[in-house]
Each structure stands twice: as C-alpha cells, then as structure tokens.
mmCIF file of C-alpha atoms in Angstrom:
data_model
loop_
_atom_site.group_PDB
_atom_site.id
_atom_site.type_symbol
_atom_site.label_atom_id
_atom_site.label_comp_id
_atom_site.label_asym_id
_atom_site.label_seq_id
_atom_site.Cartn_x
_atom_site.Cartn_y
_atom_site.Cartn_z
ATOM 1 C CA ASP A 1 -52.656 78.161 -24.907
ATOM 2 C CA ARG A 2 -54.594 76.358 -22.980
ATOM 3 C CA SER A 3 -56.896 79.888 -22.470
ATOM 4 C CA GLY A 4 -59.561 80.643 -23.932
ATOM 5 C CA PHE A 5 -62.499 77.429 -22.777
ATOM 6 C CA THR A 6 -62.935 75.174 -19.423
ATOM 7 C CA THR A 7 -63.517 71.885 -18.882
ATOM 8 C CA ARG A 8 -64.635 68.894 -16.714
ATOM 9 C CA GLU A 9 -65.183 65.421 -16.497
ATOM 10 C CA GLN A 10 -68.356 63.095 -15.874
ATOM 11 C CA PRO A 11 -69.394 60.076 -15.124
ATOM 12 C CA ILE A 12 -72.460 59.658 -17.785
ATOM 13 C CA PRO A 13 -74.495 56.088 -18.918
ATOM 14 C CA VAL A 14 -74.556 53.593 -21.935
ATOM 15 C CA ARG A 15 -76.693 50.814 -22.410
ATOM 16 C CA ASP A 16 -74.831 48.107 -19.584
ATOM 17 C CA GLY A 17 -73.081 50.300 -17.510
ATOM 18 C CA SER A 18 -71.562 54.679 -17.909
ATOM 19 C CA ILE A 19 -68.123 55.559 -18.937
ATOM 20 C CA GLU A 20 -66.199 58.371 -18.850
ATOM 21 C CA VAL A 21 -66.391 61.859 -20.886
ATOM 22 C CA ARG A 22 -64.439 65.452 -20.753
ATOM 23 C CA ILE A 23 -66.921 68.714 -21.438
ATOM 24 C CA TYR A 24 -64.531 71.338 -23.125
ATOM 25 C CA THR A 25 -67.098 74.610 -23.751
ATOM 26 C CA PRO A 26 -66.144 78.176 -24.964
ATOM 27 C CA ASP A 27 -64.921 80.981 -22.551
ATOM 28 C CA VAL A 28 -67.587 82.994 -23.899
ATOM 29 C CA GLU A 29 -70.665 85.091 -22.702
ATOM 30 C CA THR A 30 -73.954 81.687 -22.286
ATOM 31 C CA SER A 31 -76.126 84.331 -24.709
ATOM 32 C CA ASP A 32 -73.294 83.423 -27.444
ATOM 33 C CA GLY A 33 -74.795 80.289 -27.293
ATOM 34 C CA PRO A 34 -76.039 77.085 -28.147
ATOM 35 C CA PHE A 35 -73.040 75.865 -29.649
ATOM 36 C CA PRO A 36 -72.368 73.472 -32.220
ATOM 37 C CA LEU A 37 -71.160 70.036 -30.446
ATOM 38 C CA VAL A 38 -68.717 67.592 -31.419
ATOM 39 C CA MET A 39 -68.070 64.503 -30.495
ATOM 40 C CA LEU A 40 -64.671 63.271 -30.210
ATOM 41 C CA PHE A 41 -63.367 59.914 -30.263
ATOM 42 C CA HIS A 42 -59.285 59.670 -30.032
ATOM 43 C CA GLY A 43 -57.271 56.747 -31.299
ATOM 44 C CA GLY A 44 -55.610 53.593 -30.291
ATOM 45 C CA GLY A 45 -56.032 50.455 -31.897
ATOM 46 C CA PHE A 46 -59.557 49.945 -30.087
ATOM 47 C CA TYR A 47 -57.416 48.997 -27.055
ATOM 48 C CA ALA A 48 -55.228 51.897 -26.315
ATOM 49 C CA GLY A 49 -55.572 55.338 -25.592
ATOM 50 C CA ASP A 50 -57.761 57.237 -23.395
ATOM 51 C CA LEU A 51 -59.258 61.096 -21.998
ATOM 52 C CA ASN A 52 -55.940 62.249 -22.619
ATOM 53 C CA THR A 53 -54.971 60.620 -26.125
ATOM 54 C CA GLU A 54 -56.259 63.630 -27.670
ATOM 55 C CA ASP A 55 -56.824 66.757 -25.572
ATOM 56 C CA LYS A 56 -54.886 69.068 -26.832
ATOM 57 C CA GLY A 57 -57.004 68.493 -30.190
ATOM 58 C CA ALA A 58 -60.814 68.428 -28.141
ATOM 59 C CA TRP A 59 -59.659 71.838 -26.778
ATOM 60 C CA GLU A 60 -57.913 73.373 -30.287
ATOM 61 C CA ILE A 61 -61.403 72.054 -31.673
ATOM 62 C CA CYS A 62 -63.310 73.835 -28.838
ATOM 63 C CA VAL A 63 -61.483 76.924 -28.997
ATOM 64 C CA GLY A 64 -61.201 77.757 -32.914
ATOM 65 C CA ALA A 65 -63.970 76.278 -33.496
ATOM 66 C CA LYS A 66 -65.870 77.985 -30.339
ATOM 67 C CA ALA A 67 -67.913 74.451 -30.641
ATOM 68 C CA VAL A 68 -68.590 72.577 -27.431
ATOM 69 C CA VAL A 69 -66.468 69.090 -27.462
ATOM 70 C CA VAL A 70 -66.873 65.978 -25.603
ATOM 71 C CA ASN A 71 -64.099 63.403 -25.570
ATOM 72 C CA VAL A 72 -65.893 60.217 -25.245
ATOM 73 C CA GLY A 73 -64.006 57.338 -22.900
ATOM 74 C CA TYR A 74 -65.315 54.727 -24.475
ATOM 75 C CA ARG A 75 -64.369 51.100 -23.492
ATOM 76 C CA LEU A 76 -61.691 49.090 -25.474
ATOM 77 C CA ALA A 77 -60.375 46.115 -26.237
ATOM 78 C CA PRO A 78 -59.338 42.758 -25.635
ATOM 79 C CA GLU A 79 -61.879 43.444 -22.586
ATOM 80 C CA HIS A 80 -65.048 45.441 -23.977
ATOM 81 C CA LYS A 81 -64.908 43.771 -28.250
ATOM 82 C CA PHE A 82 -67.277 44.552 -30.753
ATOM 83 C CA PRO A 83 -69.611 46.609 -30.797
ATOM 84 C CA ILE A 84 -68.817 47.813 -27.422
ATOM 85 C CA PRO A 85 -67.053 50.583 -28.157
ATOM 86 C CA VAL A 86 -68.583 51.623 -31.499
ATOM 87 C CA ASN A 87 -72.455 51.599 -28.973
ATOM 88 C CA ASP A 88 -70.946 53.774 -25.669
ATOM 89 C CA CYS A 89 -70.223 56.131 -29.151
ATOM 90 C CA TYR A 90 -73.481 56.430 -30.054
ATOM 91 C CA ASP A 91 -75.224 56.221 -26.268
ATOM 92 C CA ALA A 92 -72.089 59.204 -25.508
ATOM 93 C CA MET A 93 -74.312 61.650 -28.261
ATOM 94 C CA GLU A 94 -78.086 60.730 -27.796
ATOM 95 C CA TRP A 95 -76.771 61.669 -23.588
ATOM 96 C CA ALA A 96 -75.496 65.206 -25.818
ATOM 97 C CA ILE A 97 -78.826 65.644 -27.212
ATOM 98 C CA ALA A 98 -80.321 64.808 -24.435
ATOM 99 C CA ASN A 99 -78.909 66.962 -22.037
ATOM 100 C CA ALA A 100 -78.265 70.036 -24.928
ATOM 101 C CA LYS A 101 -80.023 72.419 -22.542
ATOM 102 C CA GLU A 102 -77.041 72.039 -20.158
ATOM 103 C CA LEU A 103 -74.475 71.528 -22.706
ATOM 104 C CA ASN A 104 -75.515 75.146 -24.442
ATOM 105 C CA VAL A 105 -74.406 73.222 -27.843
ATOM 106 C CA ASP A 106 -77.692 73.297 -30.545
ATOM 107 C CA ALA A 107 -78.373 69.285 -31.404
ATOM 108 C CA SER A 108 -78.867 70.222 -35.277
ATOM 109 C CA ARG A 109 -75.034 70.484 -35.955
ATOM 110 C CA ILE A 110 -73.091 67.973 -34.692
ATOM 111 C CA ALA A 111 -69.739 66.783 -35.486
ATOM 112 C CA THR A 112 -68.319 63.245 -35.632
ATOM 113 C CA ILE A 113 -64.504 63.567 -35.611
ATOM 114 C CA GLY A 114 -61.470 61.129 -34.446
ATOM 115 C CA THR A 115 -58.140 60.428 -35.358
ATOM 116 C CA SER A 116 -57.374 56.222 -36.330
ATOM 117 C CA ALA A 117 -59.948 53.562 -34.700
ATOM 118 C CA GLY A 118 -61.313 57.158 -33.424
ATOM 119 C CA GLY A 119 -61.310 58.115 -37.450
ATOM 120 C CA SER A 120 -63.282 54.188 -38.199
ATOM 121 C CA LEU A 121 -65.541 55.082 -34.167
ATOM 122 C CA SER A 122 -66.674 58.780 -36.196
ATOM 123 C CA ALA A 123 -68.181 57.814 -39.078
ATOM 124 C CA ALA A 124 -69.538 54.255 -37.755
ATOM 125 C CA VAL A 125 -71.418 56.581 -34.834
ATOM 126 C CA ALA A 126 -72.792 58.713 -38.380
ATOM 127 C CA LEU A 127 -73.511 55.737 -40.086
ATOM 128 C CA LYS A 128 -74.807 54.082 -36.307
ATOM 129 C CA ASP A 129 -77.863 57.418 -36.393
ATOM 130 C CA LEU A 130 -78.950 56.615 -40.414
ATOM 131 C CA ASP A 131 -79.410 52.678 -38.867
ATOM 132 C CA SER A 132 -81.584 54.799 -36.503
ATOM 133 C CA GLY A 133 -84.035 56.287 -38.838
ATOM 134 C CA HIS A 134 -82.343 59.813 -37.642
ATOM 135 C CA GLN A 135 -80.357 62.361 -40.068
ATOM 136 C CA ARG A 136 -78.638 64.268 -37.095
ATOM 137 C CA VAL A 137 -74.369 64.248 -37.739
ATOM 138 C CA ARG A 138 -74.179 66.833 -40.051
ATOM 139 C CA PHE A 139 -70.079 65.809 -40.402
ATOM 140 C CA ILE A 140 -67.676 63.973 -40.185
ATOM 141 C CA ALA A 141 -63.680 64.067 -40.048
ATOM 142 C CA SER A 142 -61.785 60.828 -39.533
ATOM 143 C CA ILE A 143 -58.611 60.886 -39.890
ATOM 144 C CA GLN A 144 -56.112 57.920 -40.925
ATOM 145 C CA PRO A 145 -59.278 55.926 -40.277
ATOM 146 C CA VAL A 146 -60.054 51.857 -40.825
ATOM 147 C CA THR A 147 -62.752 51.690 -43.361
ATOM 148 C CA CYS A 148 -62.477 47.680 -44.135
ATOM 149 C CA HIS A 149 -60.742 44.774 -42.700
ATOM 150 C CA PRO A 150 -58.230 44.045 -45.222
ATOM 151 C CA ASP A 151 -59.839 40.094 -45.475
ATOM 152 C CA TYR A 152 -62.819 41.377 -47.056
ATOM 153 C CA TYR A 153 -61.734 44.190 -49.455
ATOM 154 C CA PRO A 154 -64.776 44.770 -52.133
ATOM 155 C CA GLU A 155 -63.339 43.515 -55.097
ATOM 156 C CA LYS A 156 -64.252 46.586 -56.952
ATOM 157 C CA TYR A 157 -60.989 48.232 -54.979
ATOM 158 C CA LEU A 158 -58.332 45.600 -54.823
ATOM 159 C CA ASN A 159 -56.249 47.181 -57.523
ATOM 160 C CA ASP A 160 -56.376 50.662 -55.467
ATOM 161 C CA LEU A 161 -56.191 49.645 -51.618
ATOM 162 C CA ARG A 162 -52.452 48.412 -51.882
ATOM 163 C CA SER A 163 -50.645 50.512 -49.662
ATOM 164 C CA MET A 164 -51.276 46.981 -46.718
ATOM 165 C CA SER A 165 -48.589 45.520 -47.961
ATOM 166 C CA THR A 166 -46.391 47.978 -49.625
ATOM 167 C CA TYR A 167 -46.418 49.486 -45.642
ATOM 168 C CA ALA A 168 -46.643 46.150 -44.359
ATOM 169 C CA ASP A 169 -43.129 47.071 -42.367
ATOM 170 C CA GLY A 170 -44.104 50.407 -41.841
ATOM 171 C CA ASP A 171 -42.695 53.595 -39.492
ATOM 172 C CA VAL A 172 -46.218 53.773 -36.624
ATOM 173 C CA LEU A 173 -48.066 50.691 -37.956
ATOM 174 C CA ASN A 174 -47.198 48.029 -39.718
ATOM 175 C CA ARG A 175 -49.667 44.930 -41.411
ATOM 176 C CA ASP A 176 -49.076 42.417 -37.822
ATOM 177 C CA GLY A 177 -49.977 45.898 -35.837
ATOM 178 C CA VAL A 178 -52.830 46.099 -37.671
ATOM 179 C CA TYR A 179 -54.177 42.997 -37.696
ATOM 180 C CA GLN A 180 -53.421 43.167 -33.721
ATOM 181 C CA SER A 181 -55.505 45.520 -33.114
ATOM 182 C CA ILE A 182 -58.607 42.619 -35.335
ATOM 183 C CA ARG A 183 -58.216 39.626 -32.826
ATOM 184 C CA TYR A 184 -58.367 42.574 -29.882
ATOM 185 C CA TYR A 185 -60.948 43.783 -31.424
ATOM 186 C CA LEU A 186 -63.117 41.298 -33.130
ATOM 187 C CA HIS A 187 -64.603 38.697 -32.841
ATOM 188 C CA ASP A 188 -63.611 35.358 -34.907
ATOM 189 C CA GLY A 189 -65.277 34.709 -38.270
ATOM 190 C CA LYS A 190 -67.044 37.217 -40.736
ATOM 191 C CA GLU A 191 -69.783 39.153 -38.555
ATOM 192 C CA ASP A 192 -67.805 41.202 -37.199
ATOM 193 C CA ALA A 193 -65.555 42.238 -39.933
ATOM 194 C CA THR A 194 -68.119 42.232 -42.677
ATOM 195 C CA SER A 195 -69.813 45.541 -40.442
ATOM 196 C CA PRO A 196 -70.363 48.699 -41.932
ATOM 197 C CA TYR A 197 -69.702 49.876 -38.034
ATOM 198 C CA TYR A 198 -66.007 47.966 -38.338
ATOM 199 C CA SER A 199 -65.927 48.474 -42.623
ATOM 200 C CA ILE A 200 -67.959 51.356 -43.272
ATOM 201 C CA LEU A 201 -66.338 50.546 -47.387
ATOM 202 C CA LEU A 202 -69.445 47.652 -47.349
ATOM 203 C CA ALA A 203 -72.168 49.838 -45.685
ATOM 204 C CA ASN A 204 -74.470 50.310 -48.607
ATOM 205 C CA ASN A 205 -75.892 53.618 -47.540
ATOM 206 C CA LEU A 206 -73.363 55.292 -47.692
ATOM 207 C CA ARG A 207 -75.273 57.855 -50.251
ATOM 208 C CA ASP A 208 -76.916 59.250 -46.775
ATOM 209 C CA LEU A 209 -73.425 60.207 -44.610
ATOM 210 C CA PRO A 210 -72.920 64.222 -44.281
ATOM 211 C CA PRO A 211 -70.715 65.900 -46.104
ATOM 212 C CA THR A 212 -66.800 64.402 -45.066
ATOM 213 C CA TYR A 213 -63.185 65.333 -44.444
ATOM 214 C CA ILE A 214 -60.519 62.639 -44.913
ATOM 215 C CA VAL A 215 -56.509 62.586 -44.095
ATOM 216 C CA VAL A 216 -54.402 59.855 -44.797
ATOM 217 C CA GLY A 217 -50.555 59.705 -43.966
ATOM 218 C CA GLY A 218 -48.990 58.628 -47.956
ATOM 219 C CA ARG A 219 -46.349 55.510 -45.643
ATOM 220 C CA ASP A 220 -49.345 54.473 -43.397
ATOM 221 C CA PRO A 221 -50.521 50.847 -44.241
ATOM 222 C CA LEU A 222 -54.317 52.594 -44.348
ATOM 223 C CA ARG A 223 -53.460 55.556 -46.823
ATOM 224 C CA ASP A 224 -55.626 53.037 -49.101
ATOM 225 C CA ASP A 225 -58.549 52.156 -47.008
ATOM 226 C CA GLY A 226 -59.623 56.773 -46.426
ATOM 227 C CA ILE A 227 -58.713 57.764 -50.095
ATOM 228 C CA VAL A 228 -61.025 54.397 -50.869
ATOM 229 C CA LEU A 229 -63.920 55.917 -49.124
ATOM 230 C CA ALA A 230 -62.904 59.531 -50.151
ATOM 231 C CA LYS A 231 -63.823 57.781 -53.958
ATOM 232 C CA GLU A 232 -66.539 56.078 -53.385
ATOM 233 C CA LEU A 233 -68.546 59.167 -50.603
ATOM 234 C CA ARG A 234 -67.578 61.227 -53.506
ATOM 235 C CA GLU A 235 -68.973 58.714 -56.169
ATOM 236 C CA VAL A 236 -72.414 58.390 -54.697
ATOM 237 C CA GLY A 237 -72.810 61.964 -54.586
ATOM 238 C CA VAL A 238 -71.212 63.030 -50.399
ATOM 239 C CA PRO A 239 -69.482 66.132 -50.283
ATOM 240 C CA CYS A 240 -65.517 64.891 -49.292
ATOM 241 C CA GLU A 241 -62.586 66.505 -48.816
ATOM 242 C CA LEU A 242 -58.991 64.236 -49.395
ATOM 243 C CA ASP A 243 -56.153 65.504 -47.609
ATOM 244 C CA ILE A 244 -52.858 63.268 -48.182
ATOM 245 C CA TYR A 245 -50.079 64.472 -46.563
ATOM 246 C CA ARG A 246 -46.975 62.221 -48.513
ATOM 247 C CA GLY A 247 -44.190 60.719 -47.196
ATOM 248 C CA TYR A 248 -46.257 60.944 -43.513
ATOM 249 C CA PRO A 249 -46.589 57.638 -41.125
ATOM 250 C CA HIS A 250 -49.491 56.582 -39.293
ATOM 251 C CA ALA A 251 -50.873 59.558 -36.211
ATOM 252 C CA PHE A 252 -48.063 61.769 -37.634
#
C-alpha cells in the first residue's frame, strides 16, 4: 500500500560534483513537523544498487516512523572508489541539515540506516560526523554490514570472526564476492583497508557512537562482522541491540 507519503527526486551538491536523492515525506499536516530525519544508504557491494534498491524500506520507514527519509544515490565503484561513497553520503546528510527547514526535519533527531554496503556506510557517516567535531547522528541501524577487511581482523577477535571461512561458499554472497567488492571499492594497499570508514571495527572512538541496531543473517559470510561490532560497542558502553536471523543468508 503505497499511501501515506509523497516522494520527490532532486540533484544535490556534494564536494566534487552532484548526486541524486529521493525524499520521502509523511502525508500529515505541516504543523505535525518537524519530523525526524532518516538518511538511508542502499546496499550493493559499493558497486551496484540505486535509489530503487531500498525504495520499499524507505517508504515503510517514512510512514511507520513518521520520518522524512532521504534515500541517497551515492556514486558507485569501481569508477568512484573509497572514500567517495562515504563522502557522498556524509555530504548528503550535511545538505539535509542545511535544508532542514525546507525539508521540515528536526536536525537534532537524525538516524543513519543501511543494508550491506549501506550498513557499512550508515556507521561510517556517524563516525565521520564525530571526527568532524559533531555528534548529530542519534541512532544507527546497520543491517548485515561489513565492519572490517578480512585481511586485517583485530587479533583479539580472530577466534570470533569465523563466518567468512565457514560460509565461504555461502548463498547470495560468498567469500569471493566479498573480495570482489573490496577490489572494486578500495585502492590497493593497507590505507583504505584499515580506514575506520571501511573497517569501523578498527576505529578508536567507537565509545562516542550513538545507540546502534545491528542485524545479521546466520548463514552470511559477514555474520560475525556484525556480531563482533555489537560486542565491541557493548564493551565500550554504547547501547546496542543485535538480532541474529539464524539460517538466513546475506541480503535476505
């Protein structure tokens, strides 16, 4: 039932060009605003996907949470490698904040949400916001994210990060697919691979992140990425809820 909201698409400026966003606004009287702002980042391994990938989820959030959702058409690898997608998503949030009045949003109530590559981006944008001297993201939802380059897992978690080998031949996503995404998205070498904007598990300021919700599939090679991030967040005092959908593959 695609009712209860309106959408519009428009180009917005980012630091070195422009991207498209699709904005979902609840159908209620203007006096009911300003609404929470949800920045939504689609999945697709950083090299696929578009504004239609998460369209259904976007309008369900808009109607269900009575929030304005900005669905971000960030530029894709391999033409636009790291950190361009991170910067696009962050710049889209900056644009939404700067245009809060026109969008009828409350810039003090911001959530970042995404699935797979988008789950990584939702955490990266919140982290980049902290590193920029702000703390404007109030909630992160990271669904089946990649949280660390598999060649640079922290030693303390080596025994916990087993799903990449257990489900190396997994349905939907396998280990070869993870490394294909890495080759497309990251420049060669250690610098990109260990950047906290890709390998958030390696960040040194996780304690400052907002409450976080993580979802993983039980038969996903990335399962333990999400589980270990939840463990680390809880260890440093960040409220974190983790849902494990046992028996499910990636992007279920």
